[in-house]
Amino acid sequence: MDRAAIDSRIRTLIEPFNKKAVTITDATTFAGDLEFDSLTVMDFVAEIEDEFDVIISMNQQAEIENYGQLVTAVGTLAGDDA
């Protein structure tokens, strides 16, 4: 799966969590722009893990600050070069 396909799937997953209808770009931050609290992050990560059949460790979560980093991380975890 290429980066565009991963991006498309994640955009679908993020919609219900994007309460403020923020325009998502690679630079969009989860804490700042989307205002995700810790519970929202955990729910969103669970959706990502289920959709892509990957595990995102707590250490990895702490390093992922924006949308572009998430797409890249999911591609790497799924064995693709996103």
Short mmCIF file of N, CA, C and O in Angstrom, two decimals:
data_model
loop_
_atom_site.label_atom_id
_atom_site.label_comp_id
_atom_site.label_asym_id
_atom_site.label_seq_id
_atom_site.Cartn_x
_atom_site.Cartn_y
_atom_site.Cartn_z
N MET A 1 0.85 -1.18 0.00
CA MET A 1 0.00 0.00 0.00
C MET A 1 0.89 1.24 0.00
O MET A 1 1.79 1.36 0.81
N ASP A 2 0.63 2.14 -0.91
CA ASP A 2 1.47 3.34 -1.00
C ASP A 2 0.98 4.43 -0.04
O ASP A 2 -0.07 4.32 0.59
N ARG A 3 1.77 5.49 0.04
CA ARG A 3 1.48 6.57 0.98
C ARG A 3 0.10 7.19 0.72
O ARG A 3 -0.64 7.50 1.66
N ALA A 4 -0.26 7.35 -0.55
CA ALA A 4 -1.56 7.96 -0.88
C ALA A 4 -2.72 7.10 -0.36
O ALA A 4 -3.71 7.62 0.15
N ALA A 5 -2.59 5.79 -0.48
CA ALA A 5 -3.64 4.89 0.00
C ALA A 5 -3.74 4.91 1.52
O ALA A 5 -4.84 4.92 2.09
N ILE A 6 -2.59 4.92 2.18
CA ILE A 6 -2.57 5.00 3.65
C ILE A 6 -3.19 6.32 4.09
O ILE A 6 -4.04 6.37 4.99
N ASP A 7 -2.78 7.41 3.45
CA ASP A 7 -3.31 8.73 3.76
C ASP A 7 -4.83 8.75 3.61
O ASP A 7 -5.54 9.24 4.49
N SER A 8 -5.33 8.20 2.54
CA SER A 8 -6.78 8.18 2.29
C SER A 8 -7.53 7.43 3.39
O SER A 8 -8.57 7.89 3.88
N ARG A 9 -7.02 6.27 3.77
CA ARG A 9 -7.67 5.47 4.81
C ARG A 9 -7.64 6.18 6.16
O ARG A 9 -8.63 6.16 6.90
N ILE A 10 -6.51 6.82 6.49
CA ILE A 10 -6.42 7.53 7.77
C ILE A 10 -7.34 8.75 7.77
O ILE A 10 -7.98 9.04 8.78
N ARG A 11 -7.45 9.43 6.64
CA ARG A 11 -8.37 10.59 6.56
C ARG A 11 -9.81 10.16 6.86
O ARG A 11 -10.55 10.87 7.53
N THR A 12 -10.20 8.99 6.37
CA THR A 12 -11.54 8.47 6.65
C THR A 12 -11.69 8.19 8.14
O THR A 12 -12.73 8.50 8.74
N LEU A 13 -10.67 7.61 8.75
CA LEU A 13 -10.72 7.28 10.18
C LEU A 13 -10.74 8.51 11.07
O LEU A 13 -11.34 8.49 12.15
N ILE A 14 -10.08 9.58 10.64
CA ILE A 14 -9.96 10.76 11.50
C ILE A 14 -11.22 11.63 11.49
O ILE A 14 -11.45 12.39 12.42
N GLU A 15 -12.05 11.49 10.46
CA GLU A 15 -13.23 12.35 10.32
C GLU A 15 -14.08 12.44 11.59
O GLU A 15 -14.42 13.54 12.03
N PRO A 16 -14.47 11.32 12.21
CA PRO A 16 -15.32 11.43 13.40
C PRO A 16 -14.61 12.09 14.59
O PRO A 16 -15.28 12.59 15.50
N PHE A 17 -13.30 12.11 14.59
CA PHE A 17 -12.52 12.70 15.68
C PHE A 17 -12.24 14.19 15.45
O PHE A 17 -11.84 14.90 16.36
N ASN A 18 -12.43 14.64 14.22
CA ASN A 18 -12.12 16.02 13.83
C ASN A 18 -13.33 16.91 14.09
O ASN A 18 -14.01 17.36 13.17
N LYS A 19 -13.60 17.17 15.35
CA LYS A 19 -14.81 17.89 15.78
C LYS A 19 -14.86 19.34 15.28
O LYS A 19 -15.93 19.90 15.12
N LYS A 20 -13.71 19.94 15.05
CA LYS A 20 -13.67 21.34 14.63
C LYS A 20 -13.53 21.49 13.12
O LYS A 20 -13.33 22.59 12.63
N ALA A 21 -13.63 20.38 12.39
CA ALA A 21 -13.52 20.38 10.93
C ALA A 21 -12.25 21.08 10.45
O ALA A 21 -12.26 21.85 9.50
N VAL A 22 -11.14 20.77 11.12
CA VAL A 22 -9.84 21.32 10.74
C VAL A 22 -9.42 20.70 9.41
O VAL A 22 -9.60 19.50 9.19
N THR A 23 -8.87 21.51 8.52
CA THR A 23 -8.32 20.99 7.27
C THR A 23 -7.04 20.23 7.61
O THR A 23 -6.12 20.78 8.21
N ILE A 24 -7.00 18.95 7.23
CA ILE A 24 -5.88 18.08 7.57
C ILE A 24 -4.78 18.21 6.52
O ILE A 24 -5.01 18.01 5.33
N THR A 25 -3.58 18.56 6.98
CA THR A 25 -2.38 18.57 6.15
C THR A 25 -1.32 17.74 6.87
O THR A 25 -1.52 17.34 8.02
N ASP A 26 -0.20 17.50 6.22
CA ASP A 26 0.88 16.76 6.88
C ASP A 26 1.35 17.45 8.15
O ASP A 26 1.82 16.81 9.08
N ALA A 27 1.22 18.77 8.22
CA ALA A 27 1.71 19.53 9.37
C ALA A 27 0.67 19.67 10.49
O ALA A 27 0.98 20.20 11.55
N THR A 28 -0.54 19.17 10.27
CA THR A 28 -1.59 19.28 11.29
C THR A 28 -1.19 18.50 12.54
O THR A 28 -0.87 17.32 12.46
N THR A 29 -1.21 19.19 13.68
CA THR A 29 -0.84 18.53 14.93
C THR A 29 -2.09 18.02 15.65
O THR A 29 -3.16 18.62 15.55
N PHE A 30 -1.91 16.91 16.35
CA PHE A 30 -3.04 16.30 17.05
C PHE A 30 -3.40 17.08 18.32
O PHE A 30 -4.57 17.33 18.58
N ALA A 31 -2.40 17.48 19.08
CA ALA A 31 -2.66 18.19 20.33
C ALA A 31 -3.05 19.65 20.07
O ALA A 31 -4.02 20.14 20.64
N GLY A 32 -2.32 20.33 19.20
CA GLY A 32 -2.55 21.75 18.98
C GLY A 32 -3.71 22.05 18.04
O GLY A 32 -4.67 22.70 18.42
N ASP A 33 -3.63 21.56 16.81
CA ASP A 33 -4.64 21.88 15.80
C ASP A 33 -5.96 21.16 16.03
O ASP A 33 -7.03 21.75 15.96
N LEU A 34 -5.89 19.86 16.28
CA LEU A 34 -7.11 19.07 16.44
C LEU A 34 -7.62 19.04 17.88
O LEU A 34 -8.74 18.60 18.13
N GLU A 35 -6.77 19.48 18.80
CA GLU A 35 -7.12 19.53 20.22
C GLU A 35 -7.54 18.17 20.77
O GLU A 35 -8.50 18.06 21.54
N PHE A 36 -6.82 17.12 20.37
CA PHE A 36 -7.09 15.77 20.88
C PHE A 36 -6.63 15.69 22.33
O PHE A 36 -5.49 16.06 22.65
N ASP A 37 -7.48 15.19 23.22
CA ASP A 37 -7.06 14.90 24.58
C ASP A 37 -6.55 13.46 24.61
O ASP A 37 -6.59 12.75 23.60
N SER A 38 -6.07 13.01 25.76
CA SER A 38 -5.45 11.69 25.83
C SER A 38 -6.43 10.57 25.50
O SER A 38 -6.06 9.59 24.85
N LEU A 39 -7.69 10.70 25.89
CA LEU A 39 -8.68 9.67 25.59
C LEU A 39 -8.96 9.61 24.09
O LEU A 39 -9.04 8.52 23.50
N THR A 40 -9.06 10.76 23.45
CA THR A 40 -9.28 10.80 22.01
C THR A 40 -8.11 10.18 21.27
O THR A 40 -8.29 9.43 20.31
N VAL A 41 -6.90 10.47 21.73
CA VAL A 41 -5.70 9.88 21.12
C VAL A 41 -5.77 8.36 21.21
O VAL A 41 -5.54 7.66 20.22
N MET A 42 -6.11 7.85 22.38
CA MET A 42 -6.16 6.39 22.56
C MET A 42 -7.23 5.76 21.66
O MET A 42 -6.99 4.72 21.04
N ASP A 43 -8.39 6.39 21.56
CA ASP A 43 -9.46 5.87 20.69
C ASP A 43 -9.03 5.91 19.22
O ASP A 43 -9.26 4.96 18.47
N PHE A 44 -8.40 7.01 18.81
CA PHE A 44 -7.95 7.16 17.43
C PHE A 44 -6.86 6.15 17.10
O PHE A 44 -6.88 5.50 16.05
N VAL A 45 -5.91 5.98 18.01
CA VAL A 45 -4.84 5.00 17.80
C VAL A 45 -5.43 3.59 17.68
O VAL A 45 -5.01 2.80 16.82
N ALA A 46 -6.42 3.26 18.49
CA ALA A 46 -7.06 1.95 18.40
C ALA A 46 -7.69 1.75 17.03
O ALA A 46 -7.60 0.65 16.45
N GLU A 47 -8.32 2.78 16.49
CA GLU A 47 -8.91 2.70 15.14
C GLU A 47 -7.82 2.44 14.09
O GLU A 47 -8.00 1.61 13.19
N ILE A 48 -6.71 3.16 14.20
CA ILE A 48 -5.59 2.99 13.26
C ILE A 48 -5.04 1.56 13.35
O ILE A 48 -4.82 0.89 12.34
N GLU A 49 -4.83 1.09 14.58
CA GLU A 49 -4.28 -0.25 14.79
C GLU A 49 -5.19 -1.32 14.20
O GLU A 49 -4.73 -2.26 13.56
N ASP A 50 -6.49 -1.17 14.40
CA ASP A 50 -7.45 -2.14 13.86
C ASP A 50 -7.48 -2.11 12.34
O ASP A 50 -7.49 -3.15 11.68
N GLU A 51 -7.50 -0.92 11.78
CA GLU A 51 -7.60 -0.76 10.33
C GLU A 51 -6.38 -1.32 9.60
O GLU A 51 -6.51 -1.95 8.55
N PHE A 52 -5.21 -1.09 10.14
CA PHE A 52 -3.97 -1.47 9.45
C PHE A 52 -3.30 -2.71 10.04
O PHE A 52 -2.26 -3.13 9.56
N ASP A 53 -3.90 -3.29 11.08
CA ASP A 53 -3.36 -4.47 11.74
C ASP A 53 -1.91 -4.24 12.18
O ASP A 53 -1.01 -5.00 11.84
N VAL A 54 -1.71 -3.14 12.90
CA VAL A 54 -0.39 -2.78 13.43
C VAL A 54 -0.54 -2.45 14.92
O VAL A 54 -1.65 -2.26 15.42
N ILE A 55 0.58 -2.37 15.60
CA ILE A 55 0.63 -1.93 16.99
C ILE A 55 1.51 -0.68 17.04
O ILE A 55 2.66 -0.71 16.60
N ILE A 56 0.95 0.40 17.58
CA ILE A 56 1.72 1.63 17.76
C ILE A 56 2.03 1.74 19.25
O ILE A 56 1.13 1.95 20.06
N SER A 57 3.30 1.56 19.60
CA SER A 57 3.70 1.58 21.01
C SER A 57 3.54 2.96 21.61
O SER A 57 3.45 3.96 20.89
N MET A 58 3.51 3.01 22.92
CA MET A 58 3.41 4.31 23.61
C MET A 58 4.59 5.21 23.25
O MET A 58 4.43 6.42 23.09
N ASN A 59 5.78 4.63 23.12
CA ASN A 59 6.96 5.41 22.73
C ASN A 59 6.78 6.00 21.33
O ASN A 59 7.13 7.15 21.09
N GLN A 60 6.25 5.20 20.41
CA GLN A 60 6.02 5.69 19.05
C GLN A 60 4.96 6.80 19.06
O GLN A 60 5.11 7.80 18.36
N GLN A 61 3.91 6.59 19.86
CA GLN A 61 2.85 7.61 19.94
C GLN A 61 3.41 8.94 20.41
O GLN A 61 3.03 9.99 19.90
N ALA A 62 4.32 8.89 21.37
CA ALA A 62 4.90 10.11 21.91
C ALA A 62 5.72 10.87 20.87
O ALA A 62 5.84 12.09 20.92
N GLU A 63 6.27 10.14 19.90
CA GLU A 63 7.11 10.76 18.86
C GLU A 63 6.30 11.31 17.71
O GLU A 63 6.79 12.13 16.94
N ILE A 64 5.05 10.86 17.56
CA ILE A 64 4.21 11.29 16.44
C ILE A 64 3.44 12.55 16.86
O ILE A 64 2.53 12.48 17.68
N GLU A 65 3.84 13.66 16.30
CA GLU A 65 3.22 14.94 16.68
C GLU A 65 2.26 15.47 15.63
O GLU A 65 1.37 16.24 15.95
N ASN A 66 2.47 15.06 14.36
CA ASN A 66 1.60 15.60 13.32
C ASN A 66 1.12 14.50 12.38
O ASN A 66 1.57 13.36 12.43
N TYR A 67 0.19 14.88 11.53
CA TYR A 67 -0.47 13.93 10.63
C TYR A 67 0.52 13.25 9.68
O TYR A 67 0.45 12.04 9.47
N GLY A 68 1.43 14.01 9.12
CA GLY A 68 2.41 13.44 8.19
C GLY A 68 3.27 12.37 8.85
O GLY A 68 3.55 11.33 8.24
N GLN A 69 3.67 12.61 10.09
CA GLN A 69 4.46 11.62 10.82
C GLN A 69 3.64 10.35 11.06
O GLN A 69 4.18 9.25 11.00
N LEU A 70 2.34 10.50 11.30
CA LEU A 70 1.48 9.33 11.50
C LEU A 70 1.40 8.49 10.24
O LEU A 70 1.54 7.27 10.29
N VAL A 71 1.18 9.13 9.10
CA VAL A 71 1.09 8.40 7.84
C VAL A 71 2.39 7.63 7.58
O VAL A 71 2.37 6.45 7.21
N THR A 72 3.52 8.28 7.80
CA THR A 72 4.82 7.63 7.61
C THR A 72 5.00 6.46 8.56
O THR A 72 5.43 5.38 8.15
N ALA A 73 4.64 6.66 9.82
CA ALA A 73 4.79 5.60 10.83
C ALA A 73 3.92 4.40 10.50
O ALA A 73 4.37 3.25 10.60
N VAL A 74 2.69 4.64 10.09
CA VAL A 74 1.79 3.53 9.74
C VAL A 74 2.35 2.78 8.54
O VAL A 74 2.35 1.54 8.50
N GLY A 75 2.85 3.51 7.55
CA GLY A 75 3.46 2.85 6.39
C GLY A 75 4.63 1.98 6.78
O GLY A 75 4.76 0.85 6.31
N THR A 76 5.47 2.46 7.68
CA THR A 76 6.62 1.70 8.15
C THR A 76 6.17 0.46 8.93
O THR A 76 6.66 -0.64 8.70
N LEU A 77 5.21 0.65 9.83
CA LEU A 77 4.73 -0.47 10.65
C LEU A 77 4.01 -1.53 9.80
O LEU A 77 4.07 -2.72 10.11
N ALA A 78 3.35 -1.08 8.76
CA ALA A 78 2.62 -2.01 7.89
C ALA A 78 3.54 -2.66 6.86
O ALA A 78 3.11 -3.48 6.06
N GLY A 79 4.82 -2.27 6.89
CA GLY A 79 5.79 -2.88 5.98
C GLY A 79 5.84 -2.21 4.63
O GLY A 79 6.36 -2.78 3.67
N ASP A 80 5.30 -1.02 4.52
CA ASP A 80 5.33 -0.27 3.29
C ASP A 80 6.24 0.94 3.46
O ASP A 80 6.47 1.38 4.56
N ASP A 81 6.71 1.47 2.38
CA ASP A 81 7.56 2.66 2.44
C ASP A 81 6.70 3.88 2.16
O ASP A 81 6.64 4.37 1.05
N ALA A 82 6.01 4.36 3.19
CA ALA A 82 5.14 5.53 3.01
C ALA A 82 5.94 6.80 3.19
O ALA A 82 6.86 6.86 3.94
#
